mmCIF file of C-alpha atoms and ligand atoms in Angstrom:
data_model
loop_
_atom_site.group_PDB
_atom_site.id
_atom_site.type_symbol
_atom_site.label_atom_id
_atom_site.label_comp_id
_atom_site.label_asym_id
_atom_site.label_seq_id
_atom_site.Cartn_x
_atom_site.Cartn_y
_atom_site.Cartn_z
ATOM 1 C CA UNK A 1 29.279 20.526 11.643
ATOM 2 C CA UNK A 2 27.945 17.725 13.842
ATOM 3 C CA UNK A 3 24.257 16.900 14.221
ATOM 4 C CA UNK A 4 23.682 19.115 17.273
ATOM 5 C CA UNK A 5 25.241 22.137 15.541
ATOM 6 C CA UNK A 6 23.187 21.371 12.412
ATOM 7 C CA UNK A 7 19.939 21.191 14.410
ATOM 8 C CA UNK A 8 20.731 24.537 16.060
ATOM 9 C CA UNK A 9 21.492 26.131 12.694
ATOM 10 C CA UNK A 10 18.654 24.415 10.772
ATOM 11 C CA UNK A 11 16.151 26.627 8.961
ATOM 12 C CA UNK A 12 14.023 23.607 7.921
ATOM 13 C CA UNK A 13 14.004 20.249 9.719
ATOM 14 C CA UNK A 14 12.151 17.350 8.055
ATOM 15 C CA UNK A 15 11.329 14.291 10.155
ATOM 16 C CA UNK A 16 10.130 11.019 8.597
ATOM 17 C CA UNK A 17 8.680 8.377 10.937
ATOM 18 C CA UNK A 18 7.562 4.767 10.691
ATOM 19 C CA UNK A 19 5.998 2.196 12.980
ATOM 20 C CA UNK A 20 9.139 1.965 15.148
ATOM 21 C CA UNK A 21 8.315 5.485 16.388
ATOM 22 C CA UNK A 22 5.162 4.089 18.021
ATOM 23 C CA UNK A 23 6.643 0.768 19.207
ATOM 24 C CA UNK A 24 7.543 2.183 22.648
ATOM 25 C CA UNK A 25 3.969 3.430 22.998
ATOM 26 C CA UNK A 26 2.783 -0.167 22.782
ATOM 27 C CA UNK A 27 1.634 -0.055 19.152
ATOM 28 C CA UNK A 28 3.118 -3.141 17.407
ATOM 29 C CA UNK A 29 5.151 -2.447 14.260
ATOM 30 C CA UNK A 30 4.397 -4.067 10.930
ATOM 31 C CA UNK A 31 7.502 -6.275 11.356
ATOM 32 C CA UNK A 32 6.448 -7.373 14.855
ATOM 33 C CA UNK A 33 4.833 -10.785 14.952
ATOM 34 C CA UNK A 34 1.077 -10.503 15.276
ATOM 35 C CA UNK A 35 -0.358 -11.807 18.532
ATOM 36 C CA UNK A 36 -3.383 -13.796 19.677
ATOM 37 C CA UNK A 37 -6.237 -14.134 17.201
ATOM 38 C CA UNK A 38 -4.153 -12.348 14.537
ATOM 39 C CA UNK A 39 -0.988 -14.464 14.898
ATOM 40 C CA UNK A 40 -2.051 -16.556 11.891
ATOM 41 C CA UNK A 41 -2.137 -13.539 9.535
ATOM 42 C CA UNK A 42 0.556 -11.249 8.061
ATOM 43 C CA UNK A 43 -0.330 -7.528 8.128
ATOM 44 C CA UNK A 44 0.561 -7.260 4.436
ATOM 45 C CA UNK A 45 -2.147 -9.896 3.741
ATOM 46 C CA UNK A 46 -4.825 -8.028 5.703
ATOM 47 C CA UNK A 47 -4.047 -4.409 4.694
ATOM 48 C CA UNK A 48 -5.232 -4.810 1.083
ATOM 49 C CA UNK A 49 -8.432 -4.087 -0.872
ATOM 50 C CA UNK A 50 -8.458 -7.747 -1.949
ATOM 51 C CA UNK A 51 -8.488 -8.948 1.681
ATOM 52 C CA UNK A 52 -11.325 -6.532 2.506
ATOM 53 C CA UNK A 53 -13.339 -7.691 -0.527
ATOM 54 C CA UNK A 54 -12.811 -11.370 0.317
ATOM 55 C CA UNK A 55 -13.087 -11.150 4.129
ATOM 56 C CA UNK A 56 -14.682 -7.787 5.059
ATOM 57 C CA UNK A 57 -15.524 -8.821 8.601
ATOM 58 C CA UNK A 58 -12.006 -10.199 9.337
ATOM 59 C CA UNK A 59 -10.323 -7.029 8.034
ATOM 60 C CA UNK A 60 -12.798 -4.745 9.832
ATOM 61 C CA UNK A 61 -12.240 -6.663 13.121
ATOM 62 C CA UNK A 62 -8.411 -6.471 12.710
ATOM 63 C CA UNK A 63 -8.640 -2.686 12.394
ATOM 64 C CA UNK A 64 -11.091 -2.489 15.309
ATOM 65 C CA UNK A 65 -8.539 -4.414 17.413
ATOM 66 C CA UNK A 66 -5.723 -2.072 16.296
ATOM 67 C CA UNK A 67 -7.889 1.017 16.959
ATOM 68 C CA UNK A 68 -8.336 -0.311 20.495
ATOM 69 C CA UNK A 69 -4.536 -0.572 20.910
ATOM 70 C CA UNK A 70 -4.051 2.939 19.518
ATOM 71 C CA UNK A 71 -6.705 4.453 21.765
ATOM 72 C CA UNK A 72 -5.008 2.850 24.813
ATOM 73 C CA UNK A 73 -1.547 4.016 23.655
ATOM 74 C CA UNK A 74 -0.004 7.343 24.669
ATOM 75 C CA UNK A 75 2.721 9.382 22.925
ATOM 76 C CA UNK A 76 6.143 8.786 24.542
ATOM 77 C CA UNK A 77 9.023 11.174 25.301
ATOM 78 C CA UNK A 78 10.257 10.805 21.707
ATOM 79 C CA UNK A 79 6.934 12.045 20.258
ATOM 80 C CA UNK A 80 6.958 14.916 22.755
ATOM 81 C CA UNK A 81 10.564 15.803 21.922
ATOM 82 C CA UNK A 82 9.575 16.104 18.242
ATOM 83 C CA UNK A 83 6.695 18.427 19.172
ATOM 84 C CA UNK A 84 9.153 20.519 21.246
ATOM 85 C CA UNK A 85 11.685 20.617 18.388
ATOM 86 C CA UNK A 86 8.961 22.115 16.185
ATOM 87 C CA UNK A 87 8.868 25.101 18.554
ATOM 88 C CA UNK A 88 12.636 25.573 18.462
ATOM 89 C CA UNK A 89 13.360 25.380 14.737
ATOM 90 C CA UNK A 90 12.119 28.026 12.258
ATOM 91 C CA UNK A 91 10.367 25.407 10.112
ATOM 92 C CA UNK A 92 9.718 21.707 10.748
ATOM 93 C CA UNK A 93 7.730 19.214 8.676
ATOM 94 C CA UNK A 94 6.834 15.818 10.125
ATOM 95 C CA UNK A 95 6.013 13.143 7.533
ATOM 96 C CA UNK A 96 4.625 9.953 9.042
ATOM 97 C CA UNK A 97 3.784 6.538 7.627
ATOM 98 C CA UNK A 98 2.003 5.802 10.901
ATOM 99 C CA UNK A 99 -1.771 5.689 11.061
ATOM 100 C CA UNK A 100 -2.074 5.995 14.859
ATOM 101 C CA UNK A 101 -2.295 9.787 15.229
ATOM 102 C CA UNK A 102 0.267 9.792 18.083
ATOM 103 C CA UNK A 103 2.228 12.742 16.631
ATOM 104 C CA UNK A 104 -0.912 14.907 16.679
ATOM 105 C CA UNK A 105 -1.664 13.817 20.245
ATOM 106 C CA UNK A 106 1.908 14.744 21.276
ATOM 107 C CA UNK A 107 1.311 18.280 19.969
ATOM 108 C CA UNK A 108 3.085 18.191 16.589
ATOM 109 C CA UNK A 109 1.333 20.634 14.288
ATOM 110 C CA UNK A 110 2.765 20.216 10.763
ATOM 111 C CA UNK A 111 2.118 16.513 10.229
ATOM 112 C CA UNK A 112 1.723 14.836 6.821
ATOM 113 C CA UNK A 113 -0.045 11.458 7.190
ATOM 114 C CA UNK A 114 1.134 9.520 4.131
ATOM 115 C CA UNK A 115 -0.839 6.344 4.892
ATOM 116 C CA UNK A 116 -3.999 7.809 6.430
ATOM 117 C CA UNK A 117 -5.322 7.465 9.959
ATOM 118 C CA UNK A 118 -6.824 4.329 11.524
ATOM 119 C CA UNK A 119 -9.157 6.324 13.773
ATOM 120 C CA UNK A 120 -10.905 7.884 10.750
ATOM 121 C CA UNK A 121 -13.666 5.782 9.108
ATOM 122 C CA UNK A 122 -15.077 6.367 5.601
ATOM 123 C CA UNK A 123 -17.359 4.623 3.126
ATOM 124 C CA UNK A 124 -15.549 2.155 0.839
ATOM 125 C CA UNK A 125 -17.752 3.296 -2.080
ATOM 126 C CA UNK A 126 -18.901 6.927 -1.784
ATOM 127 C CA UNK A 127 -15.968 7.963 0.439
ATOM 128 C CA UNK A 128 -18.252 9.739 2.930
ATOM 129 C CA UNK A 129 -16.526 10.096 6.331
ATOM 130 C CA UNK A 130 -18.500 8.498 9.153
ATOM 131 C CA UNK A 131 -18.098 8.934 12.904
ATOM 132 C CA UNK A 132 -21.105 7.136 14.309
ATOM 133 C CA UNK A 133 -21.856 3.634 13.051
ATOM 134 C CA UNK A 134 -23.712 0.541 14.322
ATOM 135 C CA UNK A 135 -21.778 -2.313 15.915
ATOM 136 C CA UNK A 136 -21.759 -4.397 12.708
ATOM 137 C CA UNK A 137 -18.656 -5.962 11.183
ATOM 138 C CA UNK A 138 -18.280 -4.069 8.883
ATOM 139 C CA UNK A 139 -21.058 -1.467 9.392
ATOM 140 C CA UNK A 140 -22.986 -0.099 6.375
ATOM 141 C CA UNK A 141 -22.513 3.454 5.107
ATOM 142 C CA UNK A 142 -25.513 5.536 6.306
ATOM 143 C CA UNK A 143 -25.551 7.267 2.900
ATOM 144 C CA UNK A 144 -25.166 4.499 0.314
ATOM 145 C CA UNK A 145 -25.232 1.241 2.298
ATOM 146 C CA UNK A 146 -21.777 0.024 1.138
ATOM 147 C CA UNK A 147 -19.287 -1.201 3.738
ATOM 148 C CA UNK A 148 -17.457 1.347 5.882
ATOM 149 C CA UNK A 149 -13.638 0.985 6.048
ATOM 150 C CA UNK A 150 -10.694 2.548 7.877
ATOM 151 C CA UNK A 151 -9.346 5.707 6.181
ATOM 152 C CA UNK A 152 -5.894 4.205 5.592
ATOM 153 C CA UNK A 153 -3.899 3.501 2.403
ATOM 154 C CA UNK A 154 -3.856 -0.247 1.719
ATOM 155 C CA UNK A 155 -1.107 -2.052 -0.224
ATOM 156 C CA UNK A 156 -1.885 -1.586 -3.903
ATOM 157 C CA UNK A 157 -3.725 1.701 -3.249
ATOM 158 C CA UNK A 158 -2.253 5.059 -4.218
ATOM 159 C CA UNK A 159 -1.088 7.443 -1.515
ATOM 160 C CA UNK A 160 -2.974 10.753 -1.195
ATOM 161 C CA UNK A 161 -1.492 12.827 -4.033
ATOM 162 C CA UNK A 162 -1.204 16.116 -2.163
ATOM 163 C CA UNK A 163 0.465 14.436 0.846
ATOM 164 C CA UNK A 164 2.969 12.624 -1.369
ATOM 165 C CA UNK A 165 3.768 15.710 -3.457
ATOM 166 C CA UNK A 166 4.191 17.826 -0.313
ATOM 167 C CA UNK A 167 6.514 15.187 1.163
ATOM 168 C CA UNK A 168 8.835 15.242 -1.852
ATOM 169 C CA UNK A 169 8.642 19.036 -2.064
ATOM 170 C CA UNK A 170 9.814 19.613 1.512
ATOM 171 C CA UNK A 171 12.879 17.433 0.818
ATOM 172 C CA UNK A 172 14.056 20.247 -1.494
ATOM 173 C CA UNK A 173 14.538 22.681 1.380
ATOM 174 C CA UNK A 174 15.418 20.308 4.230
ATOM 175 C CA UNK A 175 18.692 21.190 5.997
ATOM 176 C CA UNK A 176 18.401 18.124 8.240
ATOM 177 C CA UNK A 177 16.279 14.992 7.557
ATOM 178 C CA UNK A 178 15.700 12.528 10.417
ATOM 179 C CA UNK A 179 14.469 9.059 9.337
ATOM 180 C CA UNK A 180 13.096 7.441 12.491
ATOM 181 C CA UNK A 181 11.707 3.952 13.173
ATOM 182 C CA UNK A 182 11.136 2.821 9.619
ATOM 183 C CA UNK A 183 12.325 -0.327 7.888
ATOM 184 C CA UNK A 184 12.529 1.842 4.726
ATOM 185 C CA UNK A 185 10.861 -0.953 2.736
ATOM 186 C CA UNK A 186 7.400 0.343 1.896
ATOM 187 C CA UNK A 187 7.229 2.352 -1.317
ATOM 188 C CA UNK A 188 6.887 5.065 -2.424
ATOM 189 C CA UNK A 189 7.411 6.541 1.108
ATOM 190 C CA UNK A 190 10.777 4.769 1.434
ATOM 191 C CA UNK A 191 12.182 6.931 -1.378
ATOM 192 C CA UNK A 192 12.002 10.057 0.790
ATOM 193 C CA UNK A 193 15.248 9.652 2.824
ATOM 194 C CA UNK A 194 17.175 8.954 -0.387
ATOM 195 C CA UNK A 195 15.578 11.949 -2.107
ATOM 196 C CA UNK A 196 16.434 14.214 0.837
ATOM 197 C CA UNK A 197 20.056 13.070 0.743
ATOM 198 C CA UNK A 198 20.225 13.572 -3.038
ATOM 199 C CA UNK A 199 18.912 17.138 -2.589
ATOM 200 C CA UNK A 200 21.582 18.005 -0.019
ATOM 201 C CA UNK A 201 19.987 17.415 3.388
ATOM 202 C CA UNK A 202 22.115 16.080 6.250
ATOM 203 C CA UNK A 203 20.396 12.711 6.737
ATOM 204 C CA UNK A 204 20.229 10.790 10.020
ATOM 205 C CA UNK A 205 18.761 7.331 10.628
ATOM 206 C CA UNK A 206 17.461 6.594 14.168
ATOM 207 C CA UNK A 207 16.731 2.861 14.409
ATOM 208 C CA UNK A 208 18.088 0.025 16.601
ATOM 209 C CA UNK A 209 18.309 -2.121 13.426
ATOM 210 C CA UNK A 210 19.979 -1.561 10.038
ATOM 211 C CA UNK A 211 17.783 -0.679 7.038
ATOM 212 C CA UNK A 212 18.347 -0.237 3.270
ATOM 213 C CA UNK A 213 19.000 3.456 4.013
ATOM 214 C CA UNK A 214 21.696 2.884 6.677
ATOM 215 C CA UNK A 215 24.611 2.933 4.231
ATOM 216 C CA UNK A 216 23.368 6.180 2.648
ATOM 217 C CA UNK A 217 22.666 8.116 5.844
ATOM 218 C CA UNK A 218 25.305 10.695 6.866
ATOM 219 C CA UNK A 219 24.818 9.571 10.484
ATOM 220 C CA UNK A 220 23.226 6.474 12.057
ATOM 221 C CA UNK A 221 22.031 6.451 15.687
ATOM 222 C CA UNK A 222 21.529 2.751 16.495
ATOM 223 C CA UNK A 223 19.141 3.375 19.340
ATOM 224 C CA UNK A 224 15.416 3.591 20.108
ATOM 225 C CA UNK A 225 13.560 6.799 19.322
ATOM 226 C CA UNK A 226 12.353 7.252 22.906
ATOM 227 C CA UNK A 227 15.992 7.569 24.049
ATOM 228 C CA UNK A 228 17.586 9.412 21.130
ATOM 229 C CA UNK A 229 15.068 12.215 20.564
ATOM 230 C CA UNK A 230 14.881 13.695 24.087
ATOM 231 C CA UNK A 231 18.702 13.623 24.167
ATOM 232 C CA UNK A 232 18.940 15.506 20.850
ATOM 233 C CA UNK A 233 16.444 18.106 22.123
ATOM 234 C CA UNK A 234 18.420 18.547 25.369
ATOM 235 C CA UNK A 235 21.853 18.742 23.704
ATOM 236 C CA UNK A 236 20.678 21.118 20.977
ATOM 237 C CA UNK A 237 18.326 23.376 22.922
ATOM 238 C CA UNK A 238 19.033 22.611 26.575
ATOM 239 C CA UNK A 239 15.509 21.469 27.216
ATOM 240 C CA UNK A 240 14.196 18.117 28.491
ATOM 241 C CA UNK A 241 11.192 16.696 26.605
HETATM 242 C C1 LIG B 1 1.383 2.438 -3.975
HETATM 243 C C2 LIG B 1 -1.528 1.689 6.223
HETATM 244 C C3 LIG B 1 0.827 2.910 -6.237
HETATM 245 C C4 LIG B 1 -2.308 0.431 6.410
HETATM 246 C C5 LIG B 1 0.540 1.017 5.110
HETATM 247 C C6 LIG B 1 7.439 0.670 -5.782
HETATM 248 C C7 LIG B 1 6.689 1.824 -6.017
HETATM 249 C C8 LIG B 1 5.354 1.873 -5.638
HETATM 250 C C9 LIG B 1 4.756 0.790 -4.991
HETATM 251 C C10 LIG B 1 5.502 -0.334 -4.741
HETATM 252 C C11 LIG B 1 6.833 -0.401 -5.140
HETATM 253 N N1 LIG B 1 7.307 -1.612 -4.767
HETATM 254 C C12 LIG B 1 6.316 -2.298 -4.145
HETATM 255 C C13 LIG B 1 5.216 -1.559 -4.128
HETATM 256 C C14 LIG B 1 3.929 -1.971 -3.545
HETATM 257 C C15 LIG B 1 3.797 -1.606 -2.065
HETATM 258 C C16 LIG B 1 5.030 -1.874 -1.260
HETATM 259 O O1 LIG B 1 5.809 -0.968 -0.987
HETATM 260 N N2 LIG B 1 5.221 -3.124 -0.847
HETATM 261 C C17 LIG B 1 6.346 -3.446 0.015
HETATM 262 C C18 LIG B 1 5.900 -4.416 1.101
HETATM 263 C C19 LIG B 1 7.445 -4.009 -0.853
HETATM 264 N N3 LIG B 1 3.409 -0.215 -1.929
HETATM 265 C C20 LIG B 1 2.102 0.093 -2.023
HETATM 266 O O2 LIG B 1 1.240 -0.708 -2.307
HETATM 267 C C21 LIG B 1 1.735 1.549 -1.778
HETATM 268 N N4 LIG B 1 0.873 1.982 -2.833
HETATM 269 O O3 LIG B 1 2.542 2.480 -4.200
HETATM 270 O O4 LIG B 1 0.413 2.853 -4.884
HETATM 271 C C22 LIG B 1 0.246 1.666 -6.806
HETATM 272 C C23 LIG B 1 -1.098 1.670 -7.057
HETATM 273 C C24 LIG B 1 -1.651 0.532 -7.637
HETATM 274 C C25 LIG B 1 -0.860 -0.613 -7.907
HETATM 275 C C26 LIG B 1 0.510 -0.597 -7.585
HETATM 276 C C27 LIG B 1 1.072 0.536 -7.026
HETATM 277 C C28 LIG B 1 0.939 1.692 -0.487
HETATM 278 C C29 LIG B 1 1.806 1.439 0.702
HETATM 279 C C30 LIG B 1 1.040 1.827 1.992
HETATM 280 C C31 LIG B 1 0.578 0.589 2.695
HETATM 281 N N5 LIG B 1 -0.058 0.957 3.958
HETATM 282 N N6 LIG B 1 -0.100 1.403 6.232
HETATM 283 C C32 LIG B 1 -2.199 -0.101 7.809
HETATM 284 O O5 LIG B 1 -1.429 0.453 8.632
HETATM 285 O O6 LIG B 1 -2.892 -1.098 8.087
HETATM 286 S S1 LIG B 1 2.166 0.677 5.184
HETATM 287 C C33 LIG B 1 2.610 0.117 6.718
HETATM 288 O O7 LIG B 1 3.989 -0.157 6.590
HETATM 289 C C34 LIG B 1 2.527 1.107 7.871
HETATM 290 O O8 LIG B 1 2.090 2.396 7.509
HETATM 291 C C35 LIG B 1 3.992 1.182 8.317
HETATM 292 O O9 LIG B 1 4.310 2.411 8.891
HETATM 293 C C36 LIG B 1 4.604 1.027 7.003
HETATM 294 C C37 LIG B 1 6.035 0.892 6.790
HETATM 295 O O10 LIG B 1 6.549 0.075 7.689
HETATM 296 P P1 LIG B 1 7.441 0.787 8.834
HETATM 297 O O11 LIG B 1 6.768 1.997 9.285
HETATM 298 O O12 LIG B 1 8.815 0.923 8.313
HETATM 299 O O13 LIG B 1 7.318 -0.258 9.957
HETATM 300 P P2 LIG B 1 8.020 -1.628 9.984
HETATM 301 O O14 LIG B 1 7.247 -2.470 10.918
HETATM 302 O O15 LIG B 1 8.261 -2.072 8.600
HETATM 303 O O16 LIG B 1 9.466 -1.328 10.596
HETATM 304 C C38 LIG B 1 9.576 -0.803 11.898
HETATM 305 C C39 LIG B 1 10.988 -0.269 12.019
HETATM 306 O O17 LIG B 1 11.109 0.366 13.284
HETATM 307 C C40 LIG B 1 12.058 -1.353 11.971
HETATM 308 O O18 LIG B 1 13.126 -0.945 11.138
HETATM 309 C C41 LIG B 1 12.541 -1.457 13.420
HETATM 310 O O19 LIG B 1 13.902 -1.787 13.512
HETATM 311 C C42 LIG B 1 12.300 -0.051 13.898
HETATM 312 N N7 LIG B 1 12.091 0.092 15.347
HETATM 313 C C43 LIG B 1 11.529 -0.803 16.201
HETATM 314 N N8 LIG B 1 11.495 -0.268 17.454
HETATM 315 C C44 LIG B 1 12.042 0.979 17.360
HETATM 316 C C45 LIG B 1 12.412 1.207 16.026
HETATM 317 N N9 LIG B 1 12.981 2.359 15.635
HETATM 318 C C46 LIG B 1 13.187 3.311 16.560
HETATM 319 N N10 LIG B 1 12.850 3.170 17.870
HETATM 320 C C47 LIG B 1 12.280 2.021 18.292
HETATM 321 N N11 LIG B 1 11.956 1.868 19.585
#
């Protein structure tokens, strides 16, 4: 069966997305060169507890800048096509490494955020979520006075256990697994496409560039997500995104 026939027959579709899914919404990927004030830093060197401890204001300001980009960004036709697919297929699980919340804004309902969400703020000590905070860099927790931080998973921090366990569990029943817009480099999330393939899912990579998963995927669509996903929706279910 080809991909379109498999999507039509699928009982459980699992979709795994990375920063490339948001690139066409104007949210730079981790591999994209940083611009302006941030050009001198590598994301991997800012997205760590060590960087926040050493330079709290720099890290807070970097996230504030990224939150601004995310708030200005809008989901594109690829995000919307995924939300539409969820209505067409008996069960769909969307696992994202992205922290921008664009899948929720596009209407996807079953979303697992493996690396947190940049628009959520919490205390770096007591963990208390916080929505209103003074314009300090970084602001103090209203409860305990420690620095507030973005509710994302930094390099060297563990992923939320339930989210990670759920992500591996859904690979067990996936008929089709789409790996979209990820360099498949960041662990342990990058194990998921391989796990899905090992457990029998028909695996598809959608990415203009090759990745470490390309050789293992059953099918590779070397194209951007914004183009590929609406086409898959149309060919499988006769509906534009
Ligand atoms: C952890 C939130 C346990 C923050 C992010 C083995 C096992 C476990 C850990 C490790 C391991 N090996 C190494 C590690 C450590 C580390 C790691 O993986 N390092 C890498 C760099 C080698 N992992 C961790 O630290 C993880 N923690 O394992 O805890 C532990 C505990 C204590 C001590 C040790 C271990 C935590 C990882 C989470 C980090 N946080 N995000 C923030 O956003 O600021 S990860 C970050 O990278 C983003 O979430 C991003 O989504 C993610 C992955 O990158 P991609 O999504 O793939 O994006 P990228 O830019 O890389 O690529 C974009 C792709 O899109 C490209 O392929 C491009 O071609 C494609 N593309 C571009 N345009 C399009 C497109 N595709 C389609 N359409 C387009 N238009």
